[in-house]
Short mmCIF file of N, CA and C in Angstrom, two decimals:
data_model
loop_
_atom_site.label_atom_id
_atom_site.label_comp_id
_atom_site.label_asym_id
_atom_site.label_seq_id
_atom_site.Cartn_x
_atom_site.Cartn_y
_atom_site.Cartn_z
N UNK A 289 4.94 -2.18 22.05
CA UNK A 289 5.54 -2.03 20.73
C UNK A 289 4.94 -3.06 19.79
N UNK A 290 4.68 -2.65 18.60
CA UNK A 290 4.22 -3.58 17.58
C UNK A 290 5.40 -4.48 17.24
N UNK A 291 5.23 -5.77 17.45
CA UNK A 291 6.32 -6.74 17.36
C UNK A 291 7.05 -6.77 16.02
N UNK A 292 6.37 -6.47 14.94
CA UNK A 292 7.04 -6.61 13.63
C UNK A 292 7.85 -5.39 13.24
N UNK A 293 7.59 -4.25 13.84
CA UNK A 293 8.29 -3.03 13.46
C UNK A 293 9.55 -2.86 14.31
N UNK A 294 10.50 -3.72 14.06
CA UNK A 294 11.77 -3.75 14.78
C UNK A 294 12.79 -2.86 14.05
N UNK A 295 13.92 -2.58 14.69
CA UNK A 295 14.98 -1.86 13.96
C UNK A 295 15.37 -2.55 12.66
N UNK A 296 15.42 -3.88 12.66
CA UNK A 296 15.77 -4.62 11.44
C UNK A 296 14.74 -4.38 10.34
N UNK A 297 13.47 -4.31 10.70
CA UNK A 297 12.41 -4.04 9.72
C UNK A 297 12.67 -2.69 9.04
N UNK A 298 12.88 -1.65 9.85
CA UNK A 298 13.10 -0.32 9.29
C UNK A 298 14.40 -0.25 8.50
N UNK A 299 15.44 -0.94 8.99
CA UNK A 299 16.72 -0.95 8.27
C UNK A 299 16.59 -1.55 6.88
N UNK A 300 15.70 -2.51 6.73
CA UNK A 300 15.53 -3.18 5.43
C UNK A 300 15.05 -2.23 4.35
N UNK A 301 14.37 -1.15 4.73
CA UNK A 301 13.78 -0.23 3.77
C UNK A 301 14.43 1.15 3.76
N UNK A 302 15.29 1.41 4.71
CA UNK A 302 15.83 2.76 4.90
C UNK A 302 16.52 3.31 3.65
N UNK A 303 17.49 2.59 3.13
CA UNK A 303 18.26 3.10 1.99
C UNK A 303 17.43 3.19 0.72
N UNK A 304 16.61 2.17 0.46
CA UNK A 304 15.80 2.21 -0.76
C UNK A 304 14.72 3.28 -0.68
N UNK A 305 14.19 3.52 0.52
CA UNK A 305 13.20 4.60 0.68
C UNK A 305 13.82 5.95 0.37
N UNK A 306 14.99 6.18 0.90
CA UNK A 306 15.66 7.46 0.64
C UNK A 306 16.00 7.60 -0.85
N UNK A 307 16.51 6.53 -1.45
CA UNK A 307 16.85 6.58 -2.87
C UNK A 307 15.62 6.88 -3.72
N UNK A 308 14.50 6.26 -3.40
CA UNK A 308 13.25 6.54 -4.12
C UNK A 308 12.84 8.00 -3.95
N UNK A 309 12.92 8.48 -2.72
CA UNK A 309 12.53 9.87 -2.46
C UNK A 309 13.41 10.85 -3.22
N UNK A 310 14.70 10.55 -3.33
CA UNK A 310 15.60 11.45 -4.05
C UNK A 310 15.25 11.56 -5.54
N UNK A 311 14.59 10.54 -6.07
CA UNK A 311 14.13 10.58 -7.46
C UNK A 311 12.75 11.23 -7.57
N UNK A 312 11.83 10.84 -6.70
CA UNK A 312 10.43 11.25 -6.83
C UNK A 312 10.18 12.67 -6.36
N UNK A 313 10.80 13.09 -5.27
CA UNK A 313 10.54 14.43 -4.73
C UNK A 313 10.77 15.53 -5.77
N UNK A 314 11.88 15.55 -6.50
CA UNK A 314 12.04 16.59 -7.53
C UNK A 314 10.97 16.54 -8.62
N UNK A 315 10.51 15.35 -8.96
CA UNK A 315 9.45 15.23 -9.96
C UNK A 315 8.16 15.86 -9.43
N UNK A 316 7.80 15.52 -8.20
CA UNK A 316 6.59 16.11 -7.60
C UNK A 316 6.74 17.62 -7.52
N UNK A 317 7.93 18.09 -7.15
CA UNK A 317 8.15 19.53 -7.04
C UNK A 317 8.10 20.24 -8.40
N UNK A 318 8.24 19.50 -9.48
CA UNK A 318 8.09 20.13 -10.79
C UNK A 318 6.61 20.38 -11.11
N UNK A 319 5.72 19.70 -10.39
CA UNK A 319 4.28 19.87 -10.60
C UNK A 319 3.66 20.81 -9.58
N UNK A 320 4.07 20.65 -8.33
CA UNK A 320 3.54 21.48 -7.24
C UNK A 320 4.72 21.96 -6.40
N UNK A 321 4.52 23.01 -5.67
CA UNK A 321 5.58 23.58 -4.84
C UNK A 321 5.14 23.58 -3.37
N UNK A 322 5.10 22.41 -2.74
CA UNK A 322 4.66 22.38 -1.35
C UNK A 322 5.67 23.06 -0.42
N UNK A 323 5.14 23.77 0.55
CA UNK A 323 5.98 24.35 1.60
C UNK A 323 5.91 23.50 2.85
N UNK A 324 4.77 22.79 3.01
CA UNK A 324 4.59 21.93 4.18
C UNK A 324 4.15 20.55 3.71
N UNK A 325 4.73 19.51 4.32
CA UNK A 325 4.45 18.13 3.93
C UNK A 325 4.25 17.30 5.19
N UNK A 326 3.20 16.48 5.19
CA UNK A 326 2.99 15.50 6.26
C UNK A 326 3.01 14.12 5.62
N UNK A 327 3.65 13.17 6.29
CA UNK A 327 3.71 11.78 5.83
C UNK A 327 3.05 10.91 6.89
N UNK A 328 1.96 10.26 6.52
CA UNK A 328 1.24 9.38 7.44
C UNK A 328 1.69 7.95 7.21
N UNK A 329 2.35 7.42 8.23
CA UNK A 329 3.01 6.12 8.11
C UNK A 329 4.45 6.34 7.69
N UNK A 330 5.09 7.32 8.31
CA UNK A 330 6.41 7.80 7.86
C UNK A 330 7.57 6.88 8.23
N UNK A 331 7.37 5.92 9.12
CA UNK A 331 8.50 5.10 9.55
C UNK A 331 9.58 5.99 10.14
N UNK A 332 10.81 5.83 9.68
CA UNK A 332 11.93 6.63 10.18
C UNK A 332 11.99 8.02 9.56
N UNK A 333 11.11 8.30 8.60
CA UNK A 333 11.06 9.63 8.00
C UNK A 333 12.06 9.84 6.87
N UNK A 334 12.42 8.76 6.20
CA UNK A 334 13.39 8.89 5.11
C UNK A 334 12.88 9.79 3.99
N UNK A 335 11.63 9.61 3.58
CA UNK A 335 11.04 10.48 2.55
C UNK A 335 10.99 11.92 3.06
N UNK A 336 10.57 12.09 4.30
CA UNK A 336 10.46 13.44 4.85
C UNK A 336 11.81 14.13 4.92
N UNK A 337 12.87 13.38 5.16
CA UNK A 337 14.20 14.00 5.21
C UNK A 337 14.56 14.63 3.87
N UNK A 338 14.14 14.00 2.78
CA UNK A 338 14.41 14.56 1.45
C UNK A 338 13.54 15.79 1.21
N UNK A 339 12.28 15.72 1.62
CA UNK A 339 11.42 16.91 1.51
C UNK A 339 12.02 18.06 2.32
N UNK A 340 12.50 17.76 3.53
CA UNK A 340 13.07 18.80 4.39
C UNK A 340 14.32 19.40 3.76
N UNK A 341 15.17 18.57 3.19
CA UNK A 341 16.38 19.07 2.53
C UNK A 341 16.05 19.98 1.34
N UNK A 342 14.87 19.79 0.76
CA UNK A 342 14.46 20.64 -0.36
C UNK A 342 13.81 21.94 0.11
N UNK A 343 13.73 22.13 1.43
CA UNK A 343 13.22 23.38 1.97
C UNK A 343 11.83 23.32 2.57
N UNK A 344 11.22 22.16 2.60
CA UNK A 344 9.86 22.03 3.14
C UNK A 344 9.89 21.86 4.66
N UNK A 345 8.83 22.36 5.28
CA UNK A 345 8.59 22.06 6.69
C UNK A 345 7.85 20.73 6.72
N UNK A 346 8.31 19.80 7.55
CA UNK A 346 7.76 18.45 7.52
C UNK A 346 7.22 18.01 8.87
N UNK A 347 6.26 17.09 8.81
CA UNK A 347 5.75 16.38 9.98
C UNK A 347 5.53 14.94 9.58
N UNK A 348 5.84 14.03 10.48
CA UNK A 348 5.63 12.61 10.22
C UNK A 348 4.76 12.00 11.29
N UNK A 349 3.87 11.10 10.87
CA UNK A 349 2.97 10.42 11.79
C UNK A 349 3.20 8.92 11.65
N UNK A 350 3.41 8.26 12.76
CA UNK A 350 3.53 6.79 12.77
C UNK A 350 3.38 6.33 14.22
N UNK A 351 3.39 5.03 14.40
CA UNK A 351 3.16 4.46 15.72
C UNK A 351 4.24 4.77 16.73
N UNK A 352 3.88 4.60 17.99
CA UNK A 352 4.79 4.85 19.10
C UNK A 352 5.98 3.90 19.08
N UNK A 353 5.88 2.85 18.28
CA UNK A 353 6.96 1.86 18.20
C UNK A 353 8.18 2.37 17.44
N UNK A 354 8.06 3.49 16.74
CA UNK A 354 9.20 4.03 16.00
C UNK A 354 10.21 4.60 17.01
N UNK A 355 11.44 4.16 16.90
CA UNK A 355 12.52 4.61 17.78
C UNK A 355 12.92 6.03 17.41
N UNK A 356 12.62 7.00 18.28
CA UNK A 356 12.88 8.41 18.00
C UNK A 356 14.36 8.69 17.76
N UNK A 357 15.22 7.89 18.36
CA UNK A 357 16.65 8.08 18.19
C UNK A 357 17.16 7.70 16.80
N UNK A 358 16.32 7.03 16.01
CA UNK A 358 16.72 6.58 14.68
C UNK A 358 16.06 7.40 13.57
N UNK A 359 15.27 8.40 13.94
CA UNK A 359 14.56 9.20 12.95
C UNK A 359 15.52 9.97 12.05
N UNK A 360 15.13 10.12 10.79
CA UNK A 360 15.89 10.92 9.82
C UNK A 360 15.41 12.37 9.81
N UNK A 361 14.42 12.68 10.64
CA UNK A 361 13.90 14.03 10.79
C UNK A 361 14.02 14.40 12.27
N UNK A 362 13.96 15.69 12.60
CA UNK A 362 14.01 16.07 14.01
C UNK A 362 12.86 15.43 14.79
N UNK A 363 13.16 15.00 16.00
CA UNK A 363 12.16 14.32 16.83
C UNK A 363 10.91 15.13 17.09
N UNK A 364 11.05 16.46 17.13
CA UNK A 364 9.86 17.28 17.37
C UNK A 364 8.96 17.39 16.15
N UNK A 365 9.37 16.82 15.02
CA UNK A 365 8.55 16.78 13.81
C UNK A 365 7.82 15.45 13.68
N UNK A 366 7.96 14.58 14.68
CA UNK A 366 7.33 13.26 14.67
C UNK A 366 6.13 13.26 15.61
N UNK A 367 5.01 12.74 15.11
CA UNK A 367 3.78 12.62 15.90
C UNK A 367 3.50 11.14 16.08
N UNK A 368 3.51 10.68 17.32
CA UNK A 368 3.26 9.27 17.60
C UNK A 368 1.75 9.02 17.62
N UNK A 369 1.31 8.19 16.68
CA UNK A 369 -0.11 7.82 16.62
C UNK A 369 -0.24 6.51 15.87
N UNK A 370 -0.99 5.59 16.43
CA UNK A 370 -1.28 4.31 15.77
C UNK A 370 -2.33 4.58 14.70
N UNK A 371 -1.94 4.51 13.44
CA UNK A 371 -2.84 4.87 12.35
C UNK A 371 -3.94 3.85 12.10
N UNK A 372 -3.95 2.75 12.84
CA UNK A 372 -5.10 1.85 12.77
C UNK A 372 -6.27 2.44 13.57
N UNK A 373 -6.00 3.52 14.30
CA UNK A 373 -7.02 4.25 15.04
C UNK A 373 -7.28 5.57 14.34
N UNK A 374 -8.52 6.10 14.44
CA UNK A 374 -8.81 7.37 13.77
C UNK A 374 -7.82 8.46 14.18
N UNK A 375 -7.46 9.28 13.22
CA UNK A 375 -6.48 10.34 13.45
C UNK A 375 -7.02 11.66 12.91
N UNK A 376 -6.84 12.71 13.68
CA UNK A 376 -7.19 14.05 13.25
C UNK A 376 -5.89 14.81 13.01
N UNK A 377 -5.63 15.23 11.78
CA UNK A 377 -4.39 15.96 11.50
C UNK A 377 -4.24 17.19 12.40
N UNK A 378 -3.01 17.49 12.76
CA UNK A 378 -2.73 18.61 13.66
C UNK A 378 -2.71 19.95 12.96
N UNK A 379 -2.99 19.96 11.69
CA UNK A 379 -3.00 21.20 10.92
C UNK A 379 -3.29 20.91 9.47
N UNK A 380 -3.14 21.92 8.66
CA UNK A 380 -3.35 21.78 7.22
C UNK A 380 -1.99 21.92 6.54
N UNK A 381 -1.73 21.04 5.60
CA UNK A 381 -0.45 20.99 4.90
C UNK A 381 -0.69 21.23 3.41
N UNK A 382 0.38 21.52 2.69
CA UNK A 382 0.28 21.66 1.24
C UNK A 382 0.22 20.31 0.55
N UNK A 383 0.88 19.32 1.16
CA UNK A 383 0.95 17.97 0.59
C UNK A 383 0.90 16.95 1.71
N UNK A 384 0.07 15.92 1.52
CA UNK A 384 0.05 14.77 2.43
C UNK A 384 0.52 13.56 1.65
N UNK A 385 1.38 12.77 2.26
CA UNK A 385 1.87 11.56 1.61
C UNK A 385 1.61 10.36 2.50
N UNK A 386 1.45 9.22 1.85
CA UNK A 386 1.41 7.93 2.53
C UNK A 386 1.87 6.90 1.52
N UNK A 387 3.02 6.33 1.77
CA UNK A 387 3.65 5.44 0.81
C UNK A 387 3.87 4.07 1.44
N UNK A 388 3.11 3.11 0.95
CA UNK A 388 3.22 1.72 1.40
C UNK A 388 2.97 1.57 2.90
N UNK A 389 1.98 2.30 3.41
CA UNK A 389 1.60 2.19 4.82
C UNK A 389 0.15 1.74 4.99
N UNK A 390 -0.75 2.24 4.15
CA UNK A 390 -2.18 1.95 4.33
C UNK A 390 -2.50 0.47 4.21
N UNK A 391 -1.72 -0.26 3.42
CA UNK A 391 -1.99 -1.69 3.23
C UNK A 391 -1.70 -2.51 4.47
N UNK A 392 -1.06 -1.91 5.47
CA UNK A 392 -0.79 -2.61 6.72
C UNK A 392 -1.87 -2.36 7.76
N UNK A 393 -2.85 -1.56 7.41
CA UNK A 393 -3.93 -1.24 8.34
C UNK A 393 -5.09 -2.21 8.15
N UNK A 394 -5.81 -2.54 9.23
CA UNK A 394 -6.98 -3.41 9.07
C UNK A 394 -8.06 -2.74 8.22
N UNK A 395 -8.91 -3.53 7.61
CA UNK A 395 -9.94 -3.02 6.70
C UNK A 395 -10.81 -1.94 7.35
N UNK A 396 -11.13 -2.11 8.62
CA UNK A 396 -12.00 -1.13 9.29
C UNK A 396 -11.30 0.22 9.49
N UNK A 397 -10.00 0.27 9.35
CA UNK A 397 -9.26 1.53 9.49
C UNK A 397 -9.14 2.28 8.17
N UNK A 398 -9.50 1.65 7.06
CA UNK A 398 -9.28 2.24 5.74
C UNK A 398 -10.02 3.56 5.55
N UNK A 399 -11.31 3.59 5.80
CA UNK A 399 -12.09 4.81 5.58
C UNK A 399 -11.63 5.95 6.50
N UNK A 400 -11.43 5.71 7.80
CA UNK A 400 -10.93 6.80 8.64
C UNK A 400 -9.54 7.29 8.21
N UNK A 401 -8.70 6.37 7.73
CA UNK A 401 -7.36 6.76 7.27
C UNK A 401 -7.47 7.65 6.03
N UNK A 402 -8.29 7.26 5.07
CA UNK A 402 -8.48 8.07 3.86
C UNK A 402 -9.03 9.44 4.23
N UNK A 403 -9.97 9.47 5.17
CA UNK A 403 -10.50 10.76 5.62
C UNK A 403 -9.38 11.63 6.21
N UNK A 404 -8.54 11.04 7.05
CA UNK A 404 -7.47 11.80 7.69
C UNK A 404 -6.49 12.37 6.68
N UNK A 405 -6.07 11.54 5.74
CA UNK A 405 -5.06 12.02 4.78
C UNK A 405 -5.64 13.07 3.83
N UNK A 406 -6.89 12.92 3.44
CA UNK A 406 -7.49 13.91 2.55
C UNK A 406 -7.87 15.19 3.30
N UNK A 407 -8.09 15.09 4.61
CA UNK A 407 -8.35 16.29 5.41
C UNK A 407 -7.06 17.06 5.67
N UNK A 408 -5.92 16.39 5.58
CA UNK A 408 -4.64 17.02 5.92
C UNK A 408 -4.13 17.97 4.84
N UNK A 409 -4.51 17.72 3.57
CA UNK A 409 -3.93 18.53 2.48
C UNK A 409 -4.80 18.46 1.24
N UNK A 410 -4.72 19.47 0.39
CA UNK A 410 -5.48 19.45 -0.86
C UNK A 410 -4.87 18.52 -1.92
N UNK A 411 -3.60 18.13 -1.73
CA UNK A 411 -2.91 17.24 -2.66
C UNK A 411 -2.36 16.07 -1.86
N UNK A 412 -2.57 14.85 -2.39
CA UNK A 412 -2.12 13.63 -1.71
C UNK A 412 -1.26 12.82 -2.67
N UNK A 413 -0.12 12.36 -2.18
CA UNK A 413 0.74 11.41 -2.88
C UNK A 413 0.62 10.10 -2.13
N UNK A 414 0.06 9.07 -2.80
CA UNK A 414 -0.32 7.84 -2.11
C UNK A 414 0.11 6.62 -2.90
N UNK A 415 0.58 5.62 -2.19
CA UNK A 415 0.77 4.29 -2.79
C UNK A 415 0.52 3.25 -1.72
N UNK A 416 0.02 2.11 -2.15
CA UNK A 416 -0.20 0.97 -1.26
C UNK A 416 -0.14 -0.29 -2.09
N UNK A 417 0.08 -1.39 -1.44
CA UNK A 417 0.25 -2.67 -2.13
C UNK A 417 -1.04 -3.15 -2.77
N UNK A 418 -0.89 -3.74 -3.94
CA UNK A 418 -2.00 -4.39 -4.63
C UNK A 418 -2.14 -5.81 -4.11
N UNK A 419 -3.29 -6.45 -4.34
CA UNK A 419 -3.45 -7.84 -3.91
C UNK A 419 -2.32 -8.73 -4.44
N UNK A 420 -1.88 -9.62 -3.58
CA UNK A 420 -0.83 -10.60 -3.88
C UNK A 420 0.56 -9.99 -4.01
N UNK A 421 0.72 -8.72 -3.73
CA UNK A 421 2.07 -8.13 -3.75
C UNK A 421 2.83 -8.63 -2.53
N UNK A 422 4.04 -9.14 -2.70
CA UNK A 422 4.80 -9.64 -1.55
C UNK A 422 5.15 -8.51 -0.59
N UNK A 423 5.28 -8.86 0.66
CA UNK A 423 5.67 -7.87 1.65
C UNK A 423 5.29 -8.31 3.04
N UNK A 424 5.65 -7.49 4.00
CA UNK A 424 5.40 -7.78 5.41
C UNK A 424 4.12 -7.10 5.84
N UNK A 425 3.23 -7.85 6.48
CA UNK A 425 2.00 -7.33 7.08
C UNK A 425 1.07 -6.67 6.06
N UNK A 426 1.04 -7.17 4.85
CA UNK A 426 0.09 -6.66 3.85
C UNK A 426 -1.27 -7.31 4.11
N UNK A 427 -2.06 -6.67 4.95
CA UNK A 427 -3.34 -7.26 5.36
C UNK A 427 -4.53 -6.60 4.68
N UNK A 428 -4.32 -5.48 4.00
CA UNK A 428 -5.44 -4.77 3.39
C UNK A 428 -5.03 -4.25 2.00
N UNK A 429 -4.65 -5.17 1.14
CA UNK A 429 -4.24 -4.80 -0.21
C UNK A 429 -5.47 -4.68 -1.11
N UNK A 430 -5.51 -3.62 -1.89
CA UNK A 430 -6.66 -3.39 -2.77
C UNK A 430 -6.17 -2.87 -4.12
N UNK A 431 -6.95 -3.17 -5.15
CA UNK A 431 -6.66 -2.60 -6.47
C UNK A 431 -7.06 -1.14 -6.46
N UNK A 432 -6.36 -0.29 -7.19
CA UNK A 432 -6.79 1.11 -7.29
C UNK A 432 -8.19 1.18 -7.89
N UNK A 433 -8.94 2.16 -7.46
CA UNK A 433 -10.28 2.34 -8.02
C UNK A 433 -10.43 3.72 -8.62
#
């Protein structure tokens, strides 16, 4: 298990992640109408739970350290994969998301991660920490280009 991704770590973001998703998902749905959504670096799947409640079929990808019993999505919708290693999406989705996950990956994982998320869907919703942004395990923060 990755030592920093404890239940307390996920609990610290659970409620705010869901609250953010409840605001952002309807906005995104006003622009596009995804039927399938994958979240790379999904944690407990709080964002995906909101997508699922809106009628989307969802899949979440994150490390094996995520406690399946605490997921906000059905366990069979979770794919255990350490995203610091190259990943090949299990299918094609309408929307791929990654929110505040890529900045925790080592620099050498950045290009394979970008390839994976852009191969997963024609539309990507992405955010990651900028340099000097406070947070846990922000090891690869970059300015948008």
